[in-house]
Amino acid sequence: MNRFLVDGTNLILQLALDAAAERQRVSAHNLANVNTPNFKRQEVSFEEKLKAALFAQPKLQLTRTHEKHLPRELELSDLQHEVVTDKSTSMRPDDNNVDIDREMVLMAMNQMHFNAVTQVLNNRYSALRYILQEGRR
Amino acid sequence: MKMFQAMQVSASGLTAERLRLDLIASNIANAHTTRTETGEPYRRKTAVFAAVLAEAGQAGEGVRVTAIRTDPTEPRLEYDPTHPDANEEGYVAYPNINVVQEMVDLVTAVRSYEANVTVLNAGKNMFLKALEIGRG
Protein backbone atom coordinates (compact mmCIF):
# COMPACT_ATOMS: atom_id res chain seq x y z
CA MET A 1 0.00 0.00 0.00
CA ASN A 2 1.18 3.48 -0.80
CA ARG A 3 2.24 4.90 2.57
CA PHE A 4 2.38 8.42 1.25
CA LEU A 5 -1.26 8.82 0.30
CA VAL A 6 -2.93 6.14 2.39
CA ASP A 7 -1.46 6.14 5.86
CA GLY A 8 -3.05 4.72 9.00
CA THR A 9 -5.05 7.85 9.77
CA ASN A 10 -6.54 8.10 6.30
CA LEU A 11 -7.42 4.42 6.46
CA ILE A 12 -9.21 4.93 9.77
CA LEU A 13 -11.07 7.95 8.38
CA GLN A 14 -12.10 5.90 5.38
CA LEU A 15 -13.43 3.13 7.63
CA ALA A 16 -15.24 5.72 9.75
CA LEU A 17 -16.92 7.13 6.62
CA ASP A 18 -17.97 3.61 5.61
CA ALA A 19 -19.43 3.02 9.06
CA ALA A 20 -21.28 6.37 9.00
CA ALA A 21 -22.75 5.57 5.58
CA GLU A 22 -23.90 2.19 6.84
CA ARG A 23 -25.34 3.85 9.94
CA GLN A 24 -27.35 6.15 7.70
CA ARG A 25 -28.70 3.13 5.85
CA VAL A 26 -29.61 1.42 9.11
CA SER A 27 -31.39 4.60 10.30
CA ALA A 28 -33.34 4.61 7.04
CA HIS A 29 -34.24 0.96 7.59
CA ASN A 30 -35.36 1.58 11.18
CA LEU A 31 -37.49 4.57 10.25
CA ALA A 32 -38.97 2.85 7.20
CA ASN A 33 -40.16 0.14 9.58
CA VAL A 34 -41.57 2.42 12.27
CA ASN A 35 -45.04 0.94 11.63
CA THR A 36 -44.03 -2.69 11.11
CA PRO A 37 -45.28 -4.99 13.90
CA ASN A 38 -42.61 -7.09 15.65
CA PHE A 39 -39.81 -5.11 14.02
CA LYS A 40 -36.56 -4.83 16.00
CA ARG A 41 -34.21 -1.96 15.30
CA GLN A 42 -30.69 -2.41 14.00
CA GLU A 43 -27.55 -0.49 14.86
CA VAL A 44 -23.96 -0.32 13.66
CA SER A 45 -21.11 -1.11 16.00
CA PHE A 46 -17.82 0.39 14.85
CA GLU A 47 -16.16 2.70 17.39
CA GLU A 48 -15.73 -0.07 19.99
CA LYS A 49 -14.15 -2.34 17.41
CA LEU A 50 -11.85 0.44 16.23
CA LYS A 51 -10.79 1.16 19.79
CA ALA A 52 -10.04 -2.50 20.39
CA ALA A 53 -8.08 -2.71 17.14
CA LEU A 54 -6.06 0.43 17.93
CA PHE A 55 -5.13 -0.85 21.38
CA ALA A 56 -4.17 -4.20 19.89
CA GLN A 57 -1.71 -2.53 17.50
CA PRO A 58 1.87 -3.27 18.51
CA LYS A 59 4.20 -0.31 19.05
CA LEU A 60 6.60 -1.51 16.38
CA GLN A 61 4.90 -2.40 13.16
CA LEU A 62 6.47 -4.79 10.72
CA THR A 63 5.39 -4.77 7.13
CA ARG A 64 4.39 -8.07 5.63
CA THR A 65 5.95 -8.39 2.21
CA HIS A 66 5.49 -12.12 1.92
CA GLU A 67 2.40 -14.21 2.56
CA LYS A 68 4.34 -16.52 4.89
CA HIS A 69 5.39 -13.71 7.21
CA LEU A 70 3.70 -13.90 10.59
CA PRO A 71 0.50 -11.84 10.56
CA ARG A 72 -0.21 -9.14 13.07
CA GLU A 73 -2.94 -9.82 15.59
CA LEU A 74 -5.38 -7.56 13.83
CA GLU A 75 -4.87 -5.74 10.57
CA LEU A 76 -6.46 -2.30 10.61
CA SER A 77 -7.47 -2.73 6.99
CA ASP A 78 -9.46 -5.84 7.91
CA LEU A 79 -11.51 -3.89 10.42
CA GLN A 80 -15.17 -3.83 9.50
CA HIS A 81 -18.22 -2.34 11.14
CA GLU A 82 -20.92 -4.73 12.24
CA VAL A 83 -24.71 -4.52 12.07
CA VAL A 84 -26.42 -5.78 15.22
CA THR A 85 -30.11 -6.12 16.00
CA ASP A 86 -31.36 -4.76 19.32
CA LYS A 87 -33.87 -7.35 20.54
CA SER A 88 -33.85 -6.32 24.19
CA THR A 89 -36.53 -3.62 24.16
CA SER A 90 -40.10 -2.99 23.08
CA MET A 91 -41.64 0.43 22.49
CA ARG A 92 -45.21 -0.51 21.65
CA PRO A 93 -47.72 -3.30 22.29
CA ASP A 94 -46.95 -4.72 18.83
CA ASP A 95 -43.31 -5.35 19.95
CA ASN A 96 -41.83 -2.78 17.59
CA ASN A 97 -38.89 -1.09 19.33
CA VAL A 98 -38.21 1.92 17.09
CA ASP A 99 -38.18 5.11 19.15
CA ILE A 100 -38.65 7.72 16.44
CA ASP A 101 -37.22 10.60 18.52
CA ARG A 102 -34.11 8.68 19.45
CA GLU A 103 -33.69 7.48 15.89
CA MET A 104 -33.86 11.05 14.58
CA VAL A 105 -31.30 12.25 17.13
CA LEU A 106 -28.96 9.38 16.26
CA MET A 107 -29.32 10.19 12.59
CA ALA A 108 -28.56 13.88 13.14
CA MET A 109 -25.52 12.92 15.22
CA ASN A 110 -24.35 10.54 12.55
CA GLN A 111 -24.71 13.19 9.90
CA MET A 112 -22.59 15.64 11.87
CA HIS A 113 -20.05 12.91 12.50
CA PHE A 114 -19.90 12.19 8.77
CA ASN A 115 -19.40 15.89 8.02
CA ALA A 116 -16.65 16.09 10.64
CA VAL A 117 -14.79 13.11 9.21
CA THR A 118 -15.14 14.56 5.70
CA GLN A 119 -13.73 17.84 6.99
CA VAL A 120 -10.73 16.14 8.56
CA LEU A 121 -10.06 14.22 5.35
CA ASN A 122 -10.32 17.44 3.35
CA ASN A 123 -7.89 19.19 5.68
CA ARG A 124 -5.40 16.37 5.30
CA TYR A 125 -5.69 16.41 1.54
CA SER A 126 -5.36 20.18 1.30
CA ALA A 127 -2.23 20.01 3.46
CA LEU A 128 -0.90 17.40 1.08
CA ARG A 129 -1.78 19.55 -1.91
CA TYR A 130 -0.08 22.52 -0.32
CA ILE A 131 3.10 20.53 0.16
CA LEU A 132 3.01 19.31 -3.42
CA GLN A 133 2.45 22.77 -4.86
CA GLU A 134 4.84 24.71 -2.69
CA GLY A 135 7.61 22.21 -3.28
CA ARG A 136 7.36 22.86 -7.00
CA ARG A 137 8.41 26.50 -6.77
CA MET B 1 -23.17 1.61 -3.07
CA LYS B 2 -24.19 2.14 0.51
CA MET B 3 -25.31 5.74 0.13
CA PHE B 4 -27.70 4.94 -2.72
CA GLN B 5 -28.93 1.87 -0.86
CA ALA B 6 -29.83 4.13 2.08
CA MET B 7 -31.92 6.21 -0.29
CA GLN B 8 -33.62 3.10 -1.66
CA VAL B 9 -34.45 2.00 1.88
CA SER B 10 -36.04 5.41 2.52
CA ALA B 11 -37.89 5.10 -0.78
CA SER B 12 -39.35 1.76 0.32
CA GLY B 13 -40.62 3.48 3.48
CA LEU B 14 -42.13 6.29 1.43
CA THR B 15 -43.88 3.81 -0.89
CA ALA B 16 -45.30 1.83 2.02
CA GLU B 17 -46.58 4.88 3.90
CA ARG B 18 -48.02 6.32 0.69
CA LEU B 19 -49.94 3.08 0.12
CA ARG B 20 -51.24 3.28 3.68
CA LEU B 21 -52.40 6.85 3.00
CA ASP B 22 -54.16 5.66 -0.17
CA LEU B 23 -55.97 2.96 1.80
CA ILE B 24 -57.02 5.45 4.48
CA ALA B 25 -58.29 7.80 1.78
CA SER B 26 -60.24 4.92 0.26
CA ASN B 27 -61.64 3.97 3.68
CA ILE B 28 -62.81 7.49 4.46
CA ALA B 29 -64.20 8.03 0.95
CA ASN B 30 -66.18 4.81 1.27
CA ALA B 31 -67.33 5.32 4.85
CA HIS B 32 -70.95 5.25 3.64
CA THR B 33 -70.69 2.89 0.67
CA THR B 34 -73.44 0.34 1.17
CA ARG B 35 -73.05 -1.41 -2.17
CA THR B 36 -69.90 -2.81 -3.80
CA GLU B 37 -69.34 -5.21 -6.70
CA THR B 38 -69.97 -8.18 -4.40
CA GLY B 39 -73.30 -6.70 -3.24
CA GLU B 40 -71.95 -6.31 0.31
CA PRO B 41 -71.10 -3.00 2.01
CA TYR B 42 -67.51 -1.73 1.67
CA ARG B 43 -65.04 -3.21 4.13
CA ARG B 44 -62.16 -1.38 5.77
CA LYS B 45 -58.75 -2.07 4.18
CA THR B 46 -55.39 -2.03 5.96
CA ALA B 47 -51.83 -2.59 4.76
CA VAL B 48 -49.67 -5.33 6.30
CA PHE B 49 -46.08 -4.15 6.65
CA ALA B 50 -43.08 -6.48 6.86
CA ALA B 51 -39.40 -5.62 7.18
CA VAL B 52 -37.11 -6.71 4.35
CA LEU B 53 -34.18 -8.25 6.19
CA ALA B 54 -30.85 -9.30 4.74
CA GLU B 55 -28.84 -12.15 6.27
CA ALA B 56 -27.69 -11.81 9.88
CA GLY B 57 -25.07 -9.12 10.46
CA GLN B 58 -26.17 -7.19 7.38
CA ALA B 59 -28.22 -4.01 7.35
CA GLY B 60 -31.87 -4.51 6.43
CA GLU B 61 -33.30 -3.39 3.12
CA GLY B 62 -36.38 -1.46 4.18
CA VAL B 63 -40.05 -2.26 4.34
CA ARG B 64 -42.49 -4.04 2.08
CA VAL B 65 -46.29 -4.24 2.01
CA THR B 66 -46.98 -7.98 2.00
CA ALA B 67 -50.76 -7.82 1.81
CA ILE B 68 -53.78 -5.56 1.87
CA ARG B 69 -56.00 -6.98 4.54
CA THR B 70 -59.76 -6.62 4.60
CA ASP B 71 -61.04 -5.96 8.10
CA PRO B 72 -63.34 -8.88 9.03
CA THR B 73 -65.41 -6.98 11.63
CA GLU B 74 -69.16 -6.99 10.98
CA PRO B 75 -70.84 -4.03 9.21
CA ARG B 76 -72.61 -1.46 11.31
CA LEU B 77 -76.45 -1.76 11.11
CA GLU B 78 -78.56 1.35 11.01
CA TYR B 79 -82.36 1.54 10.88
CA ASP B 80 -83.50 3.33 7.69
CA PRO B 81 -86.36 1.56 5.88
CA THR B 82 -86.40 4.14 3.06
CA HIS B 83 -82.84 3.32 2.00
CA PRO B 84 -82.68 1.26 -1.21
CA ASP B 85 -80.15 -1.15 0.38
CA ALA B 86 -82.20 -1.76 3.52
CA ASN B 87 -82.94 -5.41 4.35
CA GLU B 88 -86.39 -6.86 5.12
CA GLU B 89 -86.30 -5.55 8.68
CA GLY B 90 -85.42 -2.04 7.50
CA TYR B 91 -81.77 -2.09 8.54
CA VAL B 92 -78.98 -0.79 6.31
CA ALA B 93 -75.49 -2.34 6.61
CA TYR B 94 -72.91 0.46 6.65
CA PRO B 95 -69.14 -0.18 6.34
CA ASN B 96 -67.18 -1.07 9.51
CA ILE B 97 -65.28 2.21 9.38
CA ASN B 98 -64.55 4.36 12.39
CA VAL B 99 -63.62 7.77 10.97
CA VAL B 100 -61.81 8.79 14.19
CA GLN B 101 -59.55 5.75 13.93
CA GLU B 102 -58.90 6.49 10.26
CA MET B 103 -57.92 10.06 11.13
CA VAL B 104 -55.48 8.84 13.78
CA ASP B 105 -53.98 6.39 11.28
CA LEU B 106 -53.79 9.22 8.76
CA VAL B 107 -51.74 11.38 11.11
CA THR B 108 -49.30 8.53 11.94
CA ALA B 109 -48.94 7.72 8.25
CA VAL B 110 -48.23 11.35 7.34
CA ARG B 111 -45.72 11.74 10.17
CA SER B 112 -43.97 8.49 9.23
CA TYR B 113 -43.85 9.68 5.62
CA GLU B 114 -42.24 12.93 6.79
CA ALA B 115 -39.72 11.01 8.89
CA ASN B 116 -38.71 9.03 5.80
CA VAL B 117 -38.35 12.24 3.79
CA THR B 118 -36.08 13.65 6.52
CA VAL B 119 -33.90 10.54 6.39
CA LEU B 120 -33.76 10.72 2.61
CA ASN B 121 -32.62 14.35 2.74
CA ALA B 122 -30.02 13.53 5.39
CA GLY B 123 -28.63 10.79 3.16
CA LYS B 124 -28.58 13.15 0.21
CA ASN B 125 -26.66 15.78 2.18
CA MET B 126 -24.14 13.17 3.30
CA PHE B 127 -23.64 12.08 -0.29
CA LEU B 128 -23.09 15.67 -1.44
CA LYS B 129 -20.62 16.17 1.40
CA ALA B 130 -18.72 13.06 0.30
CA LEU B 131 -18.41 14.56 -3.19
CA GLU B 132 -16.52 17.47 -1.63
CA ILE B 133 -13.70 15.23 -0.40
CA GLY B 134 -10.45 16.28 -1.98
CA ARG B 135 -11.90 19.36 -3.62
CA GLY B 136 -10.00 21.54 -1.21
Coordinates of C-alpha atoms in Angstrom, one line a residue:
Chain A
M1 CA 0.0 0.0 0.0
N2 CA 1.2 3.5 -0.8
R3 CA 2.2 4.9 2.6
F4 CA 2.4 8.4 1.2
L5 CA -1.3 8.8 0.3
V6 CA -2.9 6.1 2.4
D7 CA -1.5 6.1 5.9
G8 CA -3.0 4.7 9.0
T9 CA -5.0 7.8 9.8
N10 CA -6.5 8.1 6.3
L11 CA -7.4 4.4 6.5
I12 CA -9.2 4.9 9.8
L13 CA -11.1 8.0 8.4
Q14 CA -12.1 5.9 5.4
L15 CA -13.4 3.1 7.6
A16 CA -15.2 5.7 9.7
L17 CA -16.9 7.1 6.6
D18 CA -18.0 3.6 5.6
A19 CA -19.4 3.0 9.1
A20 CA -21.3 6.4 9.0
A21 CA -22.8 5.6 5.6
E22 CA -23.9 2.2 6.8
R23 CA -25.3 3.8 9.9
Q24 CA -27.3 6.1 7.7
R25 CA -28.7 3.1 5.9
V26 CA -29.6 1.4 9.1
S27 CA -31.4 4.6 10.3
A28 CA -33.3 4.6 7.0
H29 CA -34.2 1.0 7.6
N30 CA -35.4 1.6 11.2
L31 CA -37.5 4.6 10.2
A32 CA -39.0 2.9 7.2
N33 CA -40.2 0.1 9.6
V34 CA -41.6 2.4 12.3
N35 CA -45.0 0.9 11.6
T36 CA -44.0 -2.7 11.1
P37 CA -45.3 -5.0 13.9
N38 CA -42.6 -7.1 15.7
F39 CA -39.8 -5.1 14.0
K40 CA -36.6 -4.8 16.0
R41 CA -34.2 -2.0 15.3
Q42 CA -30.7 -2.4 14.0
E43 CA -27.5 -0.5 14.9
V44 CA -24.0 -0.3 13.7
S45 CA -21.1 -1.1 16.0
F46 CA -17.8 0.4 14.8
E47 CA -16.2 2.7 17.4
E48 CA -15.7 -0.1 20.0
K49 CA -14.2 -2.3 17.4
L50 CA -11.8 0.4 16.2
K51 CA -10.8 1.2 19.8
A52 CA -10.0 -2.5 20.4
A53 CA -8.1 -2.7 17.1
L54 CA -6.1 0.4 17.9
F55 CA -5.1 -0.9 21.4
A56 CA -4.2 -4.2 19.9
Q57 CA -1.7 -2.5 17.5
P58 CA 1.9 -3.3 18.5
K59 CA 4.2 -0.3 19.0
L60 CA 6.6 -1.5 16.4
Q61 CA 4.9 -2.4 13.2
L62 CA 6.5 -4.8 10.7
T63 CA 5.4 -4.8 7.1
R64 CA 4.4 -8.1 5.6
T65 CA 5.9 -8.4 2.2
H66 CA 5.5 -12.1 1.9
E67 CA 2.4 -14.2 2.6
K68 CA 4.3 -16.5 4.9
H69 CA 5.4 -13.7 7.2
L70 CA 3.7 -13.9 10.6
P71 CA 0.5 -11.8 10.6
R72 CA -0.2 -9.1 13.1
E73 CA -2.9 -9.8 15.6
L74 CA -5.4 -7.6 13.8
E75 CA -4.9 -5.7 10.6
L76 CA -6.5 -2.3 10.6
S77 CA -7.5 -2.7 7.0
D78 CA -9.5 -5.8 7.9
L79 CA -11.5 -3.9 10.4
Q80 CA -15.2 -3.8 9.5
H81 CA -18.2 -2.3 11.1
E82 CA -20.9 -4.7 12.2
V83 CA -24.7 -4.5 12.1
V84 CA -26.4 -5.8 15.2
T85 CA -30.1 -6.1 16.0
D86 CA -31.4 -4.8 19.3
K87 CA -33.9 -7.3 20.5
S88 CA -33.8 -6.3 24.2
T89 CA -36.5 -3.6 24.2
S90 CA -40.1 -3.0 23.1
M91 CA -41.6 0.4 22.5
R92 CA -45.2 -0.5 21.6
P93 CA -47.7 -3.3 22.3
D94 CA -47.0 -4.7 18.8
D95 CA -43.3 -5.3 19.9
N96 CA -41.8 -2.8 17.6
N97 CA -38.9 -1.1 19.3
V98 CA -38.2 1.9 17.1
D99 CA -38.2 5.1 19.2
I100 CA -38.7 7.7 16.4
D101 CA -37.2 10.6 18.5
R102 CA -34.1 8.7 19.4
E103 CA -33.7 7.5 15.9
M104 CA -33.9 11.1 14.6
V105 CA -31.3 12.2 17.1
L106 CA -29.0 9.4 16.3
M107 CA -29.3 10.2 12.6
A108 CA -28.6 13.9 13.1
M109 CA -25.5 12.9 15.2
N110 CA -24.3 10.5 12.5
Q111 CA -24.7 13.2 9.9
M112 CA -22.6 15.6 11.9
H113 CA -20.1 12.9 12.5
F114 CA -19.9 12.2 8.8
N115 CA -19.4 15.9 8.0
A116 CA -16.7 16.1 10.6
V117 CA -14.8 13.1 9.2
T118 CA -15.1 14.6 5.7
Q119 CA -13.7 17.8 7.0
V120 CA -10.7 16.1 8.6
L121 CA -10.1 14.2 5.3
N122 CA -10.3 17.4 3.4
N123 CA -7.9 19.2 5.7
R124 CA -5.4 16.4 5.3
Y125 CA -5.7 16.4 1.5
S126 CA -5.4 20.2 1.3
A127 CA -2.2 20.0 3.5
L128 CA -0.9 17.4 1.1
R129 CA -1.8 19.5 -1.9
Y130 CA -0.1 22.5 -0.3
I131 CA 3.1 20.5 0.2
L132 CA 3.0 19.3 -3.4
Q133 CA 2.4 22.8 -4.9
E134 CA 4.8 24.7 -2.7
G135 CA 7.6 22.2 -3.3
R136 CA 7.4 22.9 -7.0
R137 CA 8.4 26.5 -6.8
Chain B
M1 CA -23.2 1.6 -3.1
K2 CA -24.2 2.1 0.5
M3 CA -25.3 5.7 0.1
F4 CA -27.7 4.9 -2.7
Q5 CA -28.9 1.9 -0.9
A6 CA -29.8 4.1 2.1
M7 CA -31.9 6.2 -0.3
Q8 CA -33.6 3.1 -1.7
V9 CA -34.4 2.0 1.9
S10 CA -36.0 5.4 2.5
A11 CA -37.9 5.1 -0.8
S12 CA -39.4 1.8 0.3
G13 CA -40.6 3.5 3.5
L14 CA -42.1 6.3 1.4
T15 CA -43.9 3.8 -0.9
A16 CA -45.3 1.8 2.0
E17 CA -46.6 4.9 3.9
R18 CA -48.0 6.3 0.7
L19 CA -49.9 3.1 0.1
R20 CA -51.2 3.3 3.7
L21 CA -52.4 6.8 3.0
D22 CA -54.2 5.7 -0.2
L23 CA -56.0 3.0 1.8
I24 CA -57.0 5.4 4.5
A25 CA -58.3 7.8 1.8
S26 CA -60.2 4.9 0.3
N27 CA -61.6 4.0 3.7
I28 CA -62.8 7.5 4.5
A29 CA -64.2 8.0 1.0
N30 CA -66.2 4.8 1.3
A31 CA -67.3 5.3 4.8
H32 CA -70.9 5.3 3.6
T33 CA -70.7 2.9 0.7
T34 CA -73.4 0.3 1.2
R35 CA -73.1 -1.4 -2.2
T36 CA -69.9 -2.8 -3.8
E37 CA -69.3 -5.2 -6.7
T38 CA -70.0 -8.2 -4.4
G39 CA -73.3 -6.7 -3.2
E40 CA -72.0 -6.3 0.3
P41 CA -71.1 -3.0 2.0
Y42 CA -67.5 -1.7 1.7
R43 CA -65.0 -3.2 4.1
R44 CA -62.2 -1.4 5.8
K45 CA -58.8 -2.1 4.2
T46 CA -55.4 -2.0 6.0
A47 CA -51.8 -2.6 4.8
V48 CA -49.7 -5.3 6.3
F49 CA -46.1 -4.1 6.6
A50 CA -43.1 -6.5 6.9
A51 CA -39.4 -5.6 7.2
V52 CA -37.1 -6.7 4.4
L53 CA -34.2 -8.3 6.2
A54 CA -30.9 -9.3 4.7
E55 CA -28.8 -12.2 6.3
A56 CA -27.7 -11.8 9.9
G57 CA -25.1 -9.1 10.5
Q58 CA -26.2 -7.2 7.4
A59 CA -28.2 -4.0 7.3
G60 CA -31.9 -4.5 6.4
E61 CA -33.3 -3.4 3.1
G62 CA -36.4 -1.5 4.2
V63 CA -40.1 -2.3 4.3
R64 CA -42.5 -4.0 2.1
V65 CA -46.3 -4.2 2.0
T66 CA -47.0 -8.0 2.0
A67 CA -50.8 -7.8 1.8
I68 CA -53.8 -5.6 1.9
R69 CA -56.0 -7.0 4.5
T70 CA -59.8 -6.6 4.6
D71 CA -61.0 -6.0 8.1
P72 CA -63.3 -8.9 9.0
T73 CA -65.4 -7.0 11.6
E74 CA -69.2 -7.0 11.0
P75 CA -70.8 -4.0 9.2
R76 CA -72.6 -1.5 11.3
L77 CA -76.4 -1.8 11.1
E78 CA -78.6 1.4 11.0
Y79 CA -82.4 1.5 10.9
D80 CA -83.5 3.3 7.7
P81 CA -86.4 1.6 5.9
T82 CA -86.4 4.1 3.1
H83 CA -82.8 3.3 2.0
P84 CA -82.7 1.3 -1.2
D85 CA -80.1 -1.1 0.4
A86 CA -82.2 -1.8 3.5
N87 CA -82.9 -5.4 4.4
E88 CA -86.4 -6.9 5.1
E89 CA -86.3 -5.5 8.7
G90 CA -85.4 -2.0 7.5
Y91 CA -81.8 -2.1 8.5
V92 CA -79.0 -0.8 6.3
A93 CA -75.5 -2.3 6.6
Y94 CA -72.9 0.5 6.6
P95 CA -69.1 -0.2 6.3
N96 CA -67.2 -1.1 9.5
I97 CA -65.3 2.2 9.4
N98 CA -64.5 4.4 12.4
V99 CA -63.6 7.8 11.0
V100 CA -61.8 8.8 14.2
Q101 CA -59.6 5.8 13.9
E102 CA -58.9 6.5 10.3
M103 CA -57.9 10.1 11.1
V104 CA -55.5 8.8 13.8
D105 CA -54.0 6.4 11.3
L106 CA -53.8 9.2 8.8
V107 CA -51.7 11.4 11.1
T108 CA -49.3 8.5 11.9
A109 CA -48.9 7.7 8.2
V110 CA -48.2 11.3 7.3
R111 CA -45.7 11.7 10.2
S112 CA -44.0 8.5 9.2
Y113 CA -43.8 9.7 5.6
E114 CA -42.2 12.9 6.8
A115 CA -39.7 11.0 8.9
N116 CA -38.7 9.0 5.8
V117 CA -38.4 12.2 3.8
T118 CA -36.1 13.6 6.5
V119 CA -33.9 10.5 6.4
L120 CA -33.8 10.7 2.6
N121 CA -32.6 14.4 2.7
A122 CA -30.0 13.5 5.4
G123 CA -28.6 10.8 3.2
K124 CA -28.6 13.1 0.2
N125 CA -26.7 15.8 2.2
M126 CA -24.1 13.2 3.3
F127 CA -23.6 12.1 -0.3
L128 CA -23.1 15.7 -1.4
K129 CA -20.6 16.2 1.4
A130 CA -18.7 13.1 0.3
L131 CA -18.4 14.6 -3.2
E132 CA -16.5 17.5 -1.6
I133 CA -13.7 15.2 -0.4
G134 CA -10.5 16.3 -2.0
R135 CA -11.9 19.4 -3.6
G136 CA -10.0 21.5 -1.2

